């Protein structure tokens, strides 16, 4: 059985003995009931990980770090999912699975047809919640880099940001399919996939995307739920690109 993995937001170096953050120590010692002398792995999101031995002093936890392990589990290219905010807690699922599938970033969009609307303290709490989900998913799936989760913005505000690589918007009436668009872009290193909320993108948002150079693609003969479409696109694109 592999050693439990923990994200540790602290400088790590071979041979160092570090005090574990209180929340991490509580989870390892009180929740997982790890004992002194057991092995674990720590990573700080900068790449690679460190095997470590757990030490316990009272309620405090410490880790004696071993040699740096440069192991990575990232895709060969960068995939960003631009997700129209879905209703309820569906975004939790999207964030967790996007991490597992290797996405580098998730950008929630407060779309015109999004049922979920967030602002103020509620917005800040929800974004922090998504970032914790991304951290836990990285610990579970073996990634040593954290997927970024942005605060929600409108599609117009997102489109105003500097463009990076190929940007594809999922639409059932698009002329081209995913494989065709990807095949027409050799040596691709960065891909952004746009998926609307339950009601889809509005006509205004579609026009804004076209004007910004975003290309529409269709994805199969079936209509997928918003929480399924982006994840399926990540999987298919990664396979088609050999990432």
Short mmCIF file of C-alpha atoms in Angstrom, two decimals:
data_model
loop_
_atom_site.label_atom_id
_atom_site.label_comp_id
_atom_site.label_asym_id
_atom_site.label_seq_id
_atom_site.Cartn_x
_atom_site.Cartn_y
_atom_site.Cartn_z
CA UNK A 1 0.00 0.00 0.00
CA UNK A 2 1.38 3.41 -0.96
CA UNK A 3 2.14 5.97 1.74
CA UNK A 4 -0.53 8.62 2.36
CA UNK A 5 0.20 11.89 0.55
CA UNK A 6 -0.28 15.40 1.92
CA UNK A 7 0.00 18.88 0.46
CA UNK A 8 2.20 20.97 2.73
CA UNK A 9 2.31 24.70 2.01
CA UNK A 10 5.85 25.18 3.29
CA UNK A 11 9.43 25.08 2.00
CA UNK A 12 10.64 21.47 1.72
CA UNK A 13 14.21 20.25 1.37
CA UNK A 14 16.02 16.89 1.63
CA UNK A 15 16.89 15.88 5.17
CA UNK A 16 14.89 18.67 6.82
CA UNK A 17 12.71 18.15 9.87
CA UNK A 18 9.59 20.29 9.63
CA UNK A 19 6.64 20.98 11.88
CA UNK A 20 3.43 19.94 10.16
CA UNK A 21 0.70 22.59 9.87
CA UNK A 22 -1.99 22.07 12.52
CA UNK A 23 -4.71 21.00 10.07
CA UNK A 24 -2.37 18.55 8.32
CA UNK A 25 -1.18 17.07 11.62
CA UNK A 26 -4.77 16.69 12.84
CA UNK A 27 -5.80 14.89 9.67
CA UNK A 28 -2.79 12.56 9.72
CA UNK A 29 -2.82 11.76 13.42
CA UNK A 30 -6.44 12.12 14.55
CA UNK A 31 -8.37 11.25 11.38
CA UNK A 32 -6.13 8.74 9.59
CA UNK A 33 -4.66 7.59 12.92
CA UNK A 34 -1.11 7.39 11.61
CA UNK A 35 1.46 6.49 14.24
CA UNK A 36 4.95 7.75 14.89
CA UNK A 37 7.44 6.08 12.59
CA UNK A 38 4.98 5.57 9.74
CA UNK A 39 5.91 6.79 6.27
CA UNK A 40 4.10 9.46 4.30
CA UNK A 41 4.79 11.74 1.33
CA UNK A 42 4.71 15.53 1.27
CA UNK A 43 4.52 17.91 -1.69
CA UNK A 44 4.19 21.68 -1.81
CA UNK A 45 2.86 22.16 -5.33
CA UNK A 46 6.22 23.18 -6.80
CA UNK A 47 6.79 19.77 -8.39
CA UNK A 48 8.07 16.47 -7.07
CA UNK A 49 7.55 15.11 -3.58
CA UNK A 50 9.43 14.03 -0.47
CA UNK A 51 9.11 10.72 1.35
CA UNK A 52 8.98 11.35 5.08
CA UNK A 53 8.72 9.68 8.45
CA UNK A 54 6.06 10.92 10.86
CA UNK A 55 7.12 12.04 14.33
CA UNK A 56 4.61 12.91 17.08
CA UNK A 57 5.21 15.08 20.12
CA UNK A 58 2.05 15.56 22.16
CA UNK A 59 -0.57 16.95 19.75
CA UNK A 60 2.07 18.24 17.34
CA UNK A 61 3.27 16.41 14.27
CA UNK A 62 6.65 16.60 12.57
CA UNK A 63 8.06 15.08 9.39
CA UNK A 64 11.62 13.96 8.81
CA UNK A 65 12.09 14.39 5.07
CA UNK A 66 14.02 12.01 2.87
CA UNK A 67 15.53 12.55 -0.58
CA UNK A 68 13.62 14.56 -3.17
CA UNK A 69 11.58 12.45 -5.60
CA UNK A 70 11.08 14.32 -8.93
CA UNK A 71 8.11 12.14 -9.93
CA UNK A 72 5.38 13.99 -11.83
CA UNK A 73 1.90 13.02 -13.04
CA UNK A 74 1.11 15.99 -15.31
CA UNK A 75 -0.18 15.98 -18.87
CA UNK A 76 2.27 16.72 -21.67
CA UNK A 77 0.32 19.90 -22.46
CA UNK A 78 -1.79 22.39 -20.58
CA UNK A 79 -5.61 22.11 -20.49
CA UNK A 80 -7.82 24.82 -19.02
CA UNK A 81 -11.53 24.23 -18.44
CA UNK A 82 -13.73 27.33 -18.64
CA UNK A 83 -16.91 26.12 -16.96
CA UNK A 84 -20.22 27.98 -16.87
CA UNK A 85 -21.32 27.82 -13.24
CA UNK A 86 -23.72 24.89 -12.79
CA UNK A 87 -26.51 24.73 -10.22
CA UNK A 88 -26.11 23.37 -6.70
CA UNK A 89 -22.85 21.71 -5.77
CA UNK A 90 -22.07 20.29 -9.23
CA UNK A 91 -18.97 22.47 -9.42
CA UNK A 92 -17.46 20.41 -6.59
CA UNK A 93 -17.60 17.34 -8.83
CA UNK A 94 -16.20 19.24 -11.83
CA UNK A 95 -13.22 20.55 -9.85
CA UNK A 96 -12.39 17.19 -8.29
CA UNK A 97 -12.53 15.25 -11.55
CA UNK A 98 -10.72 17.95 -13.53
CA UNK A 99 -7.80 17.51 -11.13
CA UNK A 100 -7.86 13.73 -11.60
CA UNK A 101 -7.91 14.13 -15.40
CA UNK A 102 -4.91 16.45 -15.37
CA UNK A 103 -6.36 19.90 -16.05
CA UNK A 104 -4.07 22.79 -15.14
CA UNK A 105 -6.78 25.35 -14.36
CA UNK A 106 -10.54 25.68 -13.95
CA UNK A 107 -12.11 29.08 -14.63
CA UNK A 108 -15.72 29.29 -13.38
CA UNK A 109 -17.90 31.60 -15.45
CA UNK A 110 -20.90 33.48 -14.07
CA UNK A 111 -22.82 32.95 -17.31
CA UNK A 112 -26.03 34.73 -18.20
CA UNK A 113 -27.95 31.46 -17.82
CA UNK A 114 -26.16 30.27 -14.68
CA UNK A 115 -28.63 29.52 -11.89
CA UNK A 116 -25.93 29.80 -9.23
CA UNK A 117 -24.97 33.41 -8.54
CA UNK A 118 -22.25 34.20 -6.00
CA UNK A 119 -21.07 37.46 -4.49
CA UNK A 120 -19.30 38.86 -1.45
CA UNK A 121 -18.36 36.55 1.45
CA UNK A 122 -20.38 33.70 -0.08
CA UNK A 123 -18.24 33.91 -3.22
CA UNK A 124 -14.99 33.92 -1.25
CA UNK A 125 -16.06 30.90 0.81
CA UNK A 126 -17.09 28.95 -2.27
CA UNK A 127 -13.81 29.62 -4.10
CA UNK A 128 -11.83 28.58 -1.00
CA UNK A 129 -13.99 25.44 -0.84
CA UNK A 130 -13.19 24.58 -4.47
CA UNK A 131 -9.49 25.15 -3.87
CA UNK A 132 -9.56 22.75 -0.91
CA UNK A 133 -11.27 20.16 -3.12
CA UNK A 134 -8.52 20.62 -5.72
CA UNK A 135 -5.88 20.12 -3.02
CA UNK A 136 -7.51 16.94 -1.68
CA UNK A 137 -7.92 15.56 -5.20
CA UNK A 138 -4.23 16.17 -5.93
CA UNK A 139 -3.28 14.31 -2.75
CA UNK A 140 -5.47 11.37 -3.74
CA UNK A 141 -4.58 11.08 -7.43
CA UNK A 142 -0.81 11.48 -7.20
CA UNK A 143 -0.33 14.93 -8.72
CA UNK A 144 2.45 17.03 -7.21
CA UNK A 145 1.20 20.31 -8.64
CA UNK A 146 -2.07 21.97 -7.64
CA UNK A 147 -4.69 22.77 -10.24
CA UNK A 148 -5.61 26.46 -10.09
CA UNK A 149 -9.25 27.37 -9.44
CA UNK A 150 -10.14 30.97 -10.24
CA UNK A 151 -12.87 33.16 -8.82
CA UNK A 152 -15.92 33.35 -11.13
CA UNK A 153 -16.03 36.14 -13.72
CA UNK A 154 -18.33 36.90 -16.64
CA UNK A 155 -17.48 35.43 -20.03
CA UNK A 156 -16.79 38.93 -21.36
CA UNK A 157 -14.26 39.55 -18.58
CA UNK A 158 -12.60 36.19 -19.19
CA UNK A 159 -12.37 36.83 -22.94
CA UNK A 160 -10.64 40.13 -22.22
CA UNK A 161 -7.70 38.27 -20.66
CA UNK A 162 -4.64 37.41 -22.81
CA UNK A 163 -5.33 34.38 -25.01
CA UNK A 164 -3.18 31.27 -24.72
CA UNK A 165 -3.13 28.49 -27.31
CA UNK A 166 -6.23 27.01 -28.93
CA UNK A 167 -9.65 27.91 -27.46
CA UNK A 168 -12.63 25.69 -28.25
CA UNK A 169 -16.26 26.18 -27.23
CA UNK A 170 -18.52 23.15 -27.06
CA UNK A 171 -21.72 23.67 -29.08
CA UNK A 172 -24.03 21.00 -30.56
CA UNK A 173 -24.56 22.94 -33.82
CA UNK A 174 -20.89 23.58 -34.57
CA UNK A 175 -19.64 22.71 -38.06
CA UNK A 176 -16.37 21.09 -36.91
CA UNK A 177 -15.84 18.32 -34.41
CA UNK A 178 -13.24 18.12 -31.66
CA UNK A 179 -10.89 15.76 -33.49
CA UNK A 180 -10.94 17.94 -36.60
CA UNK A 181 -10.09 21.14 -34.73
CA UNK A 182 -7.30 19.48 -32.78
CA UNK A 183 -5.90 17.82 -35.89
CA UNK A 184 -5.73 21.19 -37.65
CA UNK A 185 -3.49 22.62 -34.91
CA UNK A 186 -0.10 20.86 -34.92
CA UNK A 187 2.36 21.07 -32.03
CA UNK A 188 -0.34 22.25 -29.65
CA UNK A 189 0.90 22.95 -26.12
CA UNK A 190 -2.06 24.76 -24.56
CA UNK A 191 -5.78 24.05 -24.95
CA UNK A 192 -8.78 25.82 -23.43
CA UNK A 193 -12.23 24.20 -23.44
CA UNK A 194 -15.38 26.27 -22.85
CA UNK A 195 -18.55 24.59 -21.55
CA UNK A 196 -21.79 26.44 -20.80
CA UNK A 197 -24.10 26.04 -17.78
CA UNK A 198 -27.32 23.99 -17.82
CA UNK A 199 -29.07 26.39 -20.20
CA UNK A 200 -26.05 26.76 -22.46
CA UNK A 201 -24.36 29.97 -23.56
CA UNK A 202 -26.62 32.87 -24.52
CA UNK A 203 -26.57 34.24 -28.07
CA UNK A 204 -24.72 37.30 -26.78
CA UNK A 205 -22.06 35.15 -25.15
CA UNK A 206 -21.66 33.05 -28.30
CA UNK A 207 -21.18 36.22 -30.33
CA UNK A 208 -18.61 37.51 -27.84
CA UNK A 209 -16.69 34.24 -28.05
CA UNK A 210 -16.67 34.26 -31.87
CA UNK A 211 -15.44 37.86 -31.94
CA UNK A 212 -12.61 36.88 -29.58
CA UNK A 213 -11.48 34.08 -31.90
CA UNK A 214 -12.88 31.15 -29.93
CA UNK A 215 -13.80 28.27 -32.24
CA UNK A 216 -16.93 26.16 -31.77
CA UNK A 217 -16.82 22.35 -31.83
CA UNK A 218 -19.44 19.65 -31.54
CA UNK A 219 -18.86 16.58 -29.39
CA UNK A 220 -20.82 13.49 -30.33
CA UNK A 221 -24.52 12.92 -31.09
CA UNK A 222 -25.74 13.01 -27.48
CA UNK A 223 -26.48 15.97 -25.24
CA UNK A 224 -24.26 15.85 -22.16
CA UNK A 225 -24.96 17.49 -18.84
CA UNK A 226 -22.80 20.49 -18.08
CA UNK A 227 -20.95 18.64 -15.29
CA UNK A 228 -20.20 15.80 -17.74
CA UNK A 229 -19.31 17.70 -20.91
CA UNK A 230 -16.15 19.44 -19.75
CA UNK A 231 -14.72 16.32 -18.16
CA UNK A 232 -15.46 14.26 -21.25
CA UNK A 233 -13.78 16.89 -23.42
CA UNK A 234 -10.66 16.90 -21.24
CA UNK A 235 -10.44 13.11 -21.49
CA UNK A 236 -11.02 13.02 -25.24
CA UNK A 237 -8.64 15.90 -25.98
CA UNK A 238 -5.89 14.39 -23.87
CA UNK A 239 -6.23 11.09 -25.72
CA UNK A 240 -6.44 12.65 -29.18
CA UNK A 241 -3.37 14.78 -28.53
CA UNK A 242 -1.41 11.92 -26.99
CA UNK A 243 -0.95 13.86 -23.76
#
